[in-house]
mmCIF file of C-alpha atoms in Angstrom:
data_model
loop_
_atom_site.group_PDB
_atom_site.id
_atom_site.type_symbol
_atom_site.label_atom_id
_atom_site.label_comp_id
_atom_site.label_asym_id
_atom_site.label_seq_id
_atom_site.Cartn_x
_atom_site.Cartn_y
_atom_site.Cartn_z
ATOM 1 C CA MET A 1 -130.228 25.465 6.464
ATOM 2 C CA ALA A 2 -131.243 24.746 2.809
ATOM 3 C CA VAL A 3 -128.472 23.760 0.415
ATOM 4 C CA TYR A 4 -128.719 24.989 -3.190
ATOM 5 C CA LEU A 5 -126.883 23.261 -6.048
ATOM 6 C CA ALA A 6 -126.222 24.692 -9.503
ATOM 7 C CA ARG A 7 -125.751 22.454 -12.525
ATOM 8 C CA VAL A 8 -123.089 23.794 -14.897
ATOM 9 C CA PHE A 9 -122.121 22.381 -18.310
ATOM 10 C CA VAL A 10 -118.430 22.688 -19.070
ATOM 11 C CA PRO A 11 -116.980 22.198 -22.576
ATOM 12 C CA GLN A 12 -114.785 19.174 -23.136
ATOM 13 C CA SER A 13 -111.747 21.235 -24.108
ATOM 14 C CA SER A 14 -111.586 23.114 -20.829
ATOM 15 C CA LEU A 15 -111.455 20.006 -18.628
ATOM 16 C CA GLN A 16 -110.139 17.485 -21.143
ATOM 17 C CA PHE A 17 -112.932 15.051 -20.309
ATOM 18 C CA THR A 18 -113.790 12.404 -22.883
ATOM 19 C CA LYS A 19 -117.300 13.752 -23.146
ATOM 20 C CA SER A 20 -119.318 16.692 -21.866
ATOM 21 C CA SER A 21 -119.549 16.563 -18.110
ATOM 22 C CA SER A 22 -121.766 18.279 -15.607
ATOM 23 C CA ILE A 23 -120.504 19.587 -12.262
ATOM 24 C CA PHE A 24 -122.607 20.338 -9.219
ATOM 25 C CA ILE A 25 -121.356 23.348 -7.258
ATOM 26 C CA ASN A 26 -122.398 24.249 -3.730
ATOM 27 C CA ILE A 27 -123.064 28.000 -3.784
ATOM 28 C CA ASN A 28 -123.849 28.256 -0.048
ATOM 29 C CA PRO A 29 -121.265 30.120 2.078
ATOM 30 C CA PRO A 30 -118.922 27.465 3.514
ATOM 31 C CA PRO A 31 -119.120 26.866 7.234
ATOM 32 C CA PRO A 32 -116.001 27.353 9.367
ATOM 33 C CA THR A 33 -113.540 24.676 8.375
ATOM 34 C CA SER A 34 -112.212 22.082 10.751
ATOM 35 C CA THR A 35 -108.761 23.595 10.239
ATOM 36 C CA THR A 36 -109.982 26.961 11.556
ATOM 37 C CA THR A 37 -111.538 25.254 14.543
ATOM 38 C CA ARG A 38 -108.355 23.299 15.153
ATOM 39 C CA PHE A 39 -106.233 26.436 15.111
ATOM 40 C CA SER A 40 -108.632 28.099 17.574
ATOM 41 C CA VAL A 41 -108.312 25.156 19.932
ATOM 42 C CA LEU A 42 -104.533 25.219 19.635
ATOM 43 C CA ALA A 43 -104.414 28.957 20.293
ATOM 44 C CA MET A 44 -106.610 28.510 23.350
ATOM 45 C CA SER A 45 -104.371 25.667 24.519
ATOM 46 C CA GLU A 46 -101.288 27.860 24.123
ATOM 47 C CA SER A 47 -102.906 30.705 26.077
ATOM 48 C CA ASN A 48 -103.807 28.358 28.929
ATOM 49 C CA ARG A 49 -100.229 27.173 29.362
ATOM 50 C CA THR A 50 -97.588 29.033 31.350
ATOM 51 C CA THR A 51 -94.122 29.489 29.896
ATOM 52 C CA VAL A 52 -91.657 28.735 32.687
ATOM 53 C CA LEU A 53 -87.960 29.598 32.481
ATOM 54 C CA VAL A 54 -85.597 27.475 34.567
ATOM 55 C CA THR A 55 -82.206 29.098 35.083
ATOM 56 C CA GLY A 56 -79.418 26.789 36.106
ATOM 57 C CA ALA A 57 -81.215 24.128 34.064
ATOM 58 C CA GLY A 58 -77.948 22.264 33.577
ATOM 59 C CA GLY A 59 -77.476 21.683 37.312
ATOM 60 C CA ARG A 60 -78.571 18.527 39.083
ATOM 61 C CA THR A 61 -81.748 20.028 40.519
ATOM 62 C CA GLY A 62 -82.353 22.286 37.519
ATOM 63 C CA GLN A 63 -82.339 19.318 35.164
ATOM 64 C CA ILE A 64 -85.102 17.668 37.185
ATOM 65 C CA VAL A 65 -87.284 20.791 37.199
ATOM 66 C CA TYR A 66 -86.831 21.246 33.449
ATOM 67 C CA LYS A 67 -87.665 17.587 32.785
ATOM 68 C CA LYS A 68 -90.765 17.687 34.999
ATOM 69 C CA LEU A 69 -92.038 20.760 33.148
ATOM 70 C CA LYS A 70 -91.517 19.012 29.803
ATOM 71 C CA GLU A 71 -93.506 16.048 31.078
ATOM 72 C CA ARG A 72 -96.407 18.393 31.925
ATOM 73 C CA SER A 73 -96.648 19.981 28.490
ATOM 74 C CA GLY A 74 -100.409 20.330 28.856
ATOM 75 C CA GLU A 75 -99.850 22.918 31.593
ATOM 76 C CA TYR A 76 -96.423 24.388 30.926
ATOM 77 C CA ILE A 77 -94.116 25.435 28.132
ATOM 78 C CA ALA A 78 -90.619 24.709 29.429
ATOM 79 C CA ARG A 79 -87.633 26.923 28.733
ATOM 80 C CA GLY A 80 -84.134 26.521 30.122
ATOM 81 C CA LEU A 81 -81.128 28.789 30.540
ATOM 82 C CA VAL A 82 -77.649 27.275 30.792
ATOM 83 C CA ARG A 83 -74.167 28.685 30.646
ATOM 84 C CA SER A 84 -72.554 26.570 27.921
ATOM 85 C CA GLU A 85 -73.143 24.356 24.894
ATOM 86 C CA GLU A 86 -71.927 21.457 27.017
ATOM 87 C CA SER A 87 -74.672 22.042 29.575
ATOM 88 C CA LYS A 88 -77.254 22.410 26.816
ATOM 89 C CA ALA A 89 -76.237 19.088 25.288
ATOM 90 C CA LYS A 90 -76.416 17.467 28.713
ATOM 91 C CA ILE A 91 -80.167 18.118 28.924
ATOM 92 C CA GLY A 92 -81.001 17.215 25.352
ATOM 93 C CA GLY A 93 -79.947 20.278 23.368
ATOM 94 C CA ALA A 94 -83.513 21.345 22.560
ATOM 95 C CA ASP A 95 -84.255 24.714 20.974
ATOM 96 C CA ASP A 96 -86.045 25.800 24.153
ATOM 97 C CA VAL A 97 -82.732 25.741 26.044
ATOM 98 C CA LEU A 98 -80.903 29.053 25.727
ATOM 99 C CA ILE A 99 -77.289 29.878 26.526
ATOM 100 C CA GLY A 100 -76.489 32.909 28.630
ATOM 101 C CA ASP A 101 -74.506 34.265 31.548
ATOM 102 C CA ILE A 102 -76.566 35.506 34.483
ATOM 103 C CA ARG A 103 -73.720 37.833 35.432
ATOM 104 C CA ASN A 104 -74.466 39.730 32.209
ATOM 105 C CA VAL A 105 -78.036 41.009 32.323
ATOM 106 C CA GLU A 106 -78.055 41.529 28.543
ATOM 107 C CA THR A 107 -77.961 37.756 28.019
ATOM 108 C CA VAL A 108 -80.756 37.223 30.528
ATOM 109 C CA VAL A 109 -83.230 39.647 28.922
ATOM 110 C CA PRO A 110 -83.966 37.508 25.810
ATOM 111 C CA ALA A 111 -84.480 34.434 27.979
ATOM 112 C CA VAL A 112 -87.269 35.998 30.075
ATOM 113 C CA GLU A 113 -89.159 37.443 27.118
ATOM 114 C CA GLY A 114 -92.707 36.097 27.094
ATOM 115 C CA VAL A 115 -92.170 34.139 30.309
ATOM 116 C CA GLY A 116 -94.935 33.771 32.881
ATOM 117 C CA ALA A 117 -92.857 32.293 35.702
ATOM 118 C CA LEU A 118 -89.178 32.041 36.546
ATOM 119 C CA VAL A 119 -87.528 29.299 38.610
ATOM 120 C CA ILE A 120 -84.048 30.349 39.784
ATOM 121 C CA LEU A 121 -81.687 27.444 40.440
ATOM 122 C CA THR A 122 -78.367 29.135 39.749
ATOM 123 C CA SER A 123 -75.665 28.926 42.386
ATOM 124 C CA ALA A 124 -71.942 29.386 42.800
ATOM 125 C CA VAL A 125 -70.201 26.028 43.111
ATOM 126 C CA PRO A 126 -67.027 25.639 45.198
ATOM 127 C CA LYS A 127 -64.311 23.369 43.859
ATOM 128 C CA MET A 128 -61.927 21.236 45.845
ATOM 129 C CA LYS A 129 -58.308 22.290 45.701
ATOM 130 C CA PRO A 130 -56.153 19.654 44.016
ATOM 131 C CA GLY A 131 -53.793 17.540 46.045
ATOM 132 C CA PHE A 132 -56.146 16.549 48.866
ATOM 133 C CA ASP A 133 -55.404 13.069 50.158
ATOM 134 C CA PRO A 134 -58.228 11.689 52.356
ATOM 135 C CA THR A 135 -55.917 8.961 53.678
ATOM 136 C CA LYS A 136 -53.873 11.590 55.485
ATOM 137 C CA GLY A 137 -56.834 12.923 57.412
ATOM 138 C CA GLY A 138 -57.806 16.543 57.701
ATOM 139 C CA ARG A 139 -60.373 18.407 55.667
ATOM 140 C CA PRO A 140 -60.239 19.353 51.996
ATOM 141 C CA GLU A 141 -59.880 22.985 51.020
ATOM 142 C CA PHE A 142 -62.174 24.652 48.523
ATOM 143 C CA TYR A 143 -62.018 27.607 46.184
ATOM 144 C CA PHE A 144 -64.183 29.469 43.685
ATOM 145 C CA GLU A 145 -63.040 30.130 40.157
ATOM 146 C CA GLU A 146 -62.260 33.729 39.272
ATOM 147 C CA GLY A 147 -65.473 35.541 38.391
ATOM 148 C CA SER A 148 -67.633 32.816 39.905
ATOM 149 C CA TYR A 149 -67.668 33.789 43.557
ATOM 150 C CA PRO A 150 -71.002 33.778 45.432
ATOM 151 C CA GLU A 151 -71.101 37.575 45.373
ATOM 152 C CA GLN A 152 -71.024 37.506 41.567
ATOM 153 C CA VAL A 153 -73.309 34.501 41.029
ATOM 154 C CA ASP A 154 -75.668 34.298 44.009
ATOM 155 C CA TRP A 155 -76.053 38.016 44.487
ATOM 156 C CA GLU A 156 -75.314 39.933 41.271
ATOM 157 C CA GLY A 157 -76.456 37.101 38.997
ATOM 158 C CA GLN A 158 -79.716 36.565 40.816
ATOM 159 C CA LYS A 159 -80.333 40.296 41.050
ATOM 160 C CA ASN A 160 -79.931 40.480 37.256
ATOM 161 C CA GLN A 161 -82.503 37.743 36.831
ATOM 162 C CA ILE A 162 -84.997 39.426 39.157
ATOM 163 C CA ASP A 163 -84.557 42.793 37.442
ATOM 164 C CA ALA A 164 -84.956 41.308 33.964
ATOM 165 C CA ALA A 165 -88.011 39.305 35.056
ATOM 166 C CA LYS A 166 -89.656 42.356 36.581
ATOM 167 C CA ALA A 167 -89.072 44.400 33.431
ATOM 168 C CA ALA A 168 -90.516 41.589 31.320
ATOM 169 C CA GLY A 169 -93.679 41.335 33.433
ATOM 170 C CA VAL A 170 -93.018 37.873 34.848
ATOM 171 C CA LYS A 171 -95.872 36.945 37.192
ATOM 172 C CA GLN A 172 -94.037 34.769 39.736
ATOM 173 C CA ILE A 173 -90.493 33.859 40.737
ATOM 174 C CA VAL A 174 -89.523 30.696 42.585
ATOM 175 C CA LEU A 175 -86.054 30.963 44.100
ATOM 176 C CA VAL A 176 -84.259 27.947 45.546
ATOM 177 C CA GLY A 177 -81.794 28.798 48.281
ATOM 178 C CA SER A 178 -80.378 26.940 51.249
ATOM 179 C CA MET A 179 -81.015 26.568 54.941
ATOM 180 C CA GLY A 180 -78.382 28.009 57.242
ATOM 181 C CA GLY A 181 -78.687 31.659 56.263
ATOM 182 C CA THR A 182 -79.426 32.837 59.804
ATOM 183 C CA ASP A 183 -75.979 31.699 60.992
ATOM 184 C CA LEU A 184 -73.038 33.793 59.846
ATOM 185 C CA ASN A 185 -70.701 31.116 61.188
ATOM 186 C CA HIS A 186 -72.313 28.321 59.185
ATOM 187 C CA PRO A 187 -69.610 26.049 57.659
ATOM 188 C CA LEU A 188 -70.865 26.732 54.130
ATOM 189 C CA ASN A 189 -69.849 30.369 54.498
ATOM 190 C CA SER A 190 -66.239 29.368 55.116
ATOM 191 C CA LEU A 191 -65.909 27.391 51.867
ATOM 192 C CA GLY A 192 -63.459 29.312 49.721
ATOM 193 C CA ASN A 193 -64.104 32.349 51.922
ATOM 194 C CA GLY A 194 -67.154 32.897 49.744
ATOM 195 C CA ASN A 195 -69.823 33.645 52.381
ATOM 196 C CA ILE A 196 -72.238 31.925 50.043
ATOM 197 C CA LEU A 197 -75.214 31.903 52.423
ATOM 198 C CA VAL A 198 -74.764 35.611 53.099
ATOM 199 C CA TRP A 199 -75.042 36.454 49.405
ATOM 200 C CA LYS A 200 -77.920 34.041 48.869
ATOM 201 C CA ARG A 201 -79.803 35.694 51.708
ATOM 202 C CA LYS A 202 -79.198 39.135 50.216
ATOM 203 C CA ALA A 203 -80.689 37.984 46.891
ATOM 204 C CA GLU A 204 -83.688 36.517 48.707
ATOM 205 C CA GLN A 205 -84.319 39.827 50.436
ATOM 206 C CA TYR A 206 -84.031 41.655 47.115
ATOM 207 C CA LEU A 207 -86.669 39.346 45.622
ATOM 208 C CA ALA A 208 -88.980 39.777 48.616
ATOM 209 C CA ASP A 209 -88.713 43.567 48.215
ATOM 210 C CA SER A 210 -89.223 43.494 44.430
ATOM 211 C CA GLY A 211 -93.015 43.428 44.467
ATOM 212 C CA ILE A 212 -93.127 40.327 42.249
ATOM 213 C CA PRO A 213 -95.093 37.385 43.701
ATOM 214 C CA TYR A 214 -92.395 35.038 44.995
ATOM 215 C CA THR A 215 -91.765 31.685 46.610
ATOM 216 C CA ILE A 216 -88.423 31.261 48.378
ATOM 217 C CA ILE A 217 -87.480 27.652 49.107
ATOM 218 C CA ARG A 218 -84.548 27.184 51.485
ATOM 219 C CA ALA A 219 -83.696 23.554 50.979
ATOM 220 C CA GLY A 220 -81.895 21.302 53.402
ATOM 221 C CA GLY A 221 -79.022 19.017 52.441
ATOM 222 C CA LEU A 222 -79.722 17.868 48.884
ATOM 223 C CA GLN A 223 -79.724 14.160 48.133
ATOM 224 C CA ASP A 224 -79.791 12.331 44.801
ATOM 225 C CA LYS A 225 -82.676 10.071 45.736
ATOM 226 C CA GLU A 226 -86.102 9.200 44.383
ATOM 227 C CA GLY A 227 -88.787 11.783 45.034
ATOM 228 C CA GLY A 228 -92.438 11.539 45.980
ATOM 229 C CA ILE A 229 -92.005 8.889 48.655
ATOM 230 C CA ARG A 230 -91.387 10.980 51.765
ATOM 231 C CA GLU A 231 -93.326 13.320 54.006
ATOM 232 C CA LEU A 232 -92.121 16.857 53.433
ATOM 233 C CA LEU A 233 -91.504 19.274 56.270
ATOM 234 C CA VAL A 234 -91.570 23.069 56.163
ATOM 235 C CA GLY A 235 -90.032 25.329 58.764
ATOM 236 C CA LYS A 236 -88.546 28.758 59.388
ATOM 237 C CA ASP A 237 -85.398 30.412 60.703
ATOM 238 C CA ASP A 238 -83.310 27.229 60.357
ATOM 239 C CA GLU A 239 -85.285 25.440 63.089
ATOM 240 C CA LEU A 240 -85.124 22.207 61.083
ATOM 241 C CA LEU A 241 -81.330 22.288 61.264
ATOM 242 C CA LYS A 242 -81.634 21.572 64.971
ATOM 243 C CA THR A 243 -83.496 18.320 64.268
ATOM 244 C CA GLU A 244 -82.640 15.010 62.666
ATOM 245 C CA THR A 245 -84.745 15.857 59.603
ATOM 246 C CA ARG A 246 -82.642 18.338 57.680
ATOM 247 C CA THR A 247 -82.119 16.712 54.287
ATOM 248 C CA ILE A 248 -84.300 16.357 51.192
ATOM 249 C CA ALA A 249 -84.215 14.670 47.787
ATOM 250 C CA ARG A 250 -83.507 16.956 44.843
ATOM 251 C CA ALA A 251 -86.538 15.458 43.103
ATOM 252 C CA ASP A 252 -88.754 16.615 45.967
ATOM 253 C CA VAL A 253 -87.340 20.135 45.792
ATOM 254 C CA ALA A 254 -88.032 20.139 42.057
ATOM 255 C CA GLU A 255 -91.622 19.036 42.620
ATOM 256 C CA VAL A 256 -92.202 21.753 45.206
ATOM 257 C CA CYS A 257 -90.879 24.328 42.700
ATOM 258 C CA ILE A 258 -93.521 23.322 40.178
ATOM 259 C CA GLN A 259 -96.318 22.924 42.717
ATOM 260 C CA ALA A 260 -95.572 26.463 43.925
ATOM 261 C CA LEU A 261 -96.673 27.720 40.500
ATOM 262 C CA GLN A 262 -100.129 26.234 40.953
ATOM 263 C CA PHE A 263 -101.338 27.581 44.294
ATOM 264 C CA GLU A 264 -101.951 31.082 45.599
ATOM 265 C CA GLU A 265 -101.017 29.728 49.035
ATOM 266 C CA ALA A 266 -97.388 29.504 47.848
ATOM 267 C CA LYS A 267 -97.066 33.167 46.889
ATOM 268 C CA PHE A 268 -95.240 35.710 49.048
ATOM 269 C CA LYS A 269 -93.867 32.879 51.176
ATOM 270 C CA ALA A 270 -90.343 31.907 52.292
ATOM 271 C CA PHE A 271 -89.680 28.652 54.078
ATOM 272 C CA ASP A 272 -87.185 25.937 54.947
ATOM 273 C CA LEU A 273 -87.763 22.546 53.339
ATOM 274 C CA ALA A 274 -86.718 19.070 54.430
ATOM 275 C CA SER A 275 -88.289 15.627 54.688
ATOM 276 C CA LYS A 276 -88.765 12.737 57.026
ATOM 277 C CA PRO A 277 -86.774 9.570 56.282
ATOM 278 C CA GLU A 278 -88.260 7.183 53.744
ATOM 279 C CA GLY A 279 -90.808 4.912 55.437
ATOM 280 C CA SER A 280 -91.476 7.424 58.196
ATOM 281 C CA GLY A 281 -94.669 9.461 57.952
ATOM 282 C CA THR A 282 -96.970 9.772 54.943
ATOM 283 C CA PRO A 283 -95.668 10.859 51.528
ATOM 284 C CA THR A 284 -96.788 14.419 50.796
ATOM 285 C CA LYS A 285 -99.402 14.691 48.045
ATOM 286 C CA ASP A 286 -101.503 17.677 49.143
ATOM 287 C CA PHE A 287 -99.256 20.613 48.300
ATOM 288 C CA LYS A 288 -101.956 23.207 48.759
ATOM 289 C CA SER A 289 -102.176 22.248 52.439
ATOM 290 C CA LEU A 290 -98.386 22.207 52.691
ATOM 291 C CA PHE A 291 -98.153 25.794 51.457
ATOM 292 C CA ALA A 292 -101.143 26.895 53.544
ATOM 293 C CA GLN A 293 -99.339 26.048 56.782
ATOM 294 C CA ILE A 294 -96.503 28.453 55.932
ATOM 295 C CA THR A 295 -96.898 31.885 57.507
ATOM 296 C CA THR A 296 -93.448 33.423 56.964
ATOM 297 C CA ARG A 297 -92.949 36.001 54.218
ATOM 298 C CA PHE A 298 -89.173 36.023 54.771
#
């Protein structure tokens, strides 16, 4: 394209030059600036990333999921939901961590606004009754704080999250539960008379019936160990509980949560999850194949 220049004489007084000066002005229409191009690239980058809300982000597994999402900022925009300022501070206190109570759907609605995927890691937590002395033998007794029973947290609270997510147009929900739900007499149900696995199972069924693409992960016994170094195992109907491989590192559960967002093979699936002992088998790297072998929808 030809470039045309105009020579213009400007009086000294108007520019306060020491003598008359001439200025060359480009009268061609300016091309798109680099700033415009940069904004276009940024907008495209934003649109290609999925905003993921992690509820229960202050918990031990929730913290790992939230951190992993932050580390993959090229793919995801992380958002967390916690119950208190203390929990928010525990994971860095960033502006993308919101405070709310899942038992009150009105505090959940703002958190799911603009979210593409939801990872539910909220759970009622039993507390040990004071006064237990392990030196005297016997088993400790547990209780749930008033208002924090499994029925209120694992059922009503998760139902609130699912309803709010559906109304907001969330595209996928990953729900982390627990193995043992097929056994009403499972020891976890007796803790604090909370029937925690019963209420978790009810929330899982509600999600499966919601119409939202879902991934339900029923984890085995959670361990605070390094992830990515074990072969993961998937199963159904608590079959893994009858084997020696019924535990899993929290970090591995967290990784499966995020991998489930990447593959169609993970959608509309529910499965048990455990791992082989470290040093036994081959560490799982191909998550698409892992999800593909799952055939159970609930």
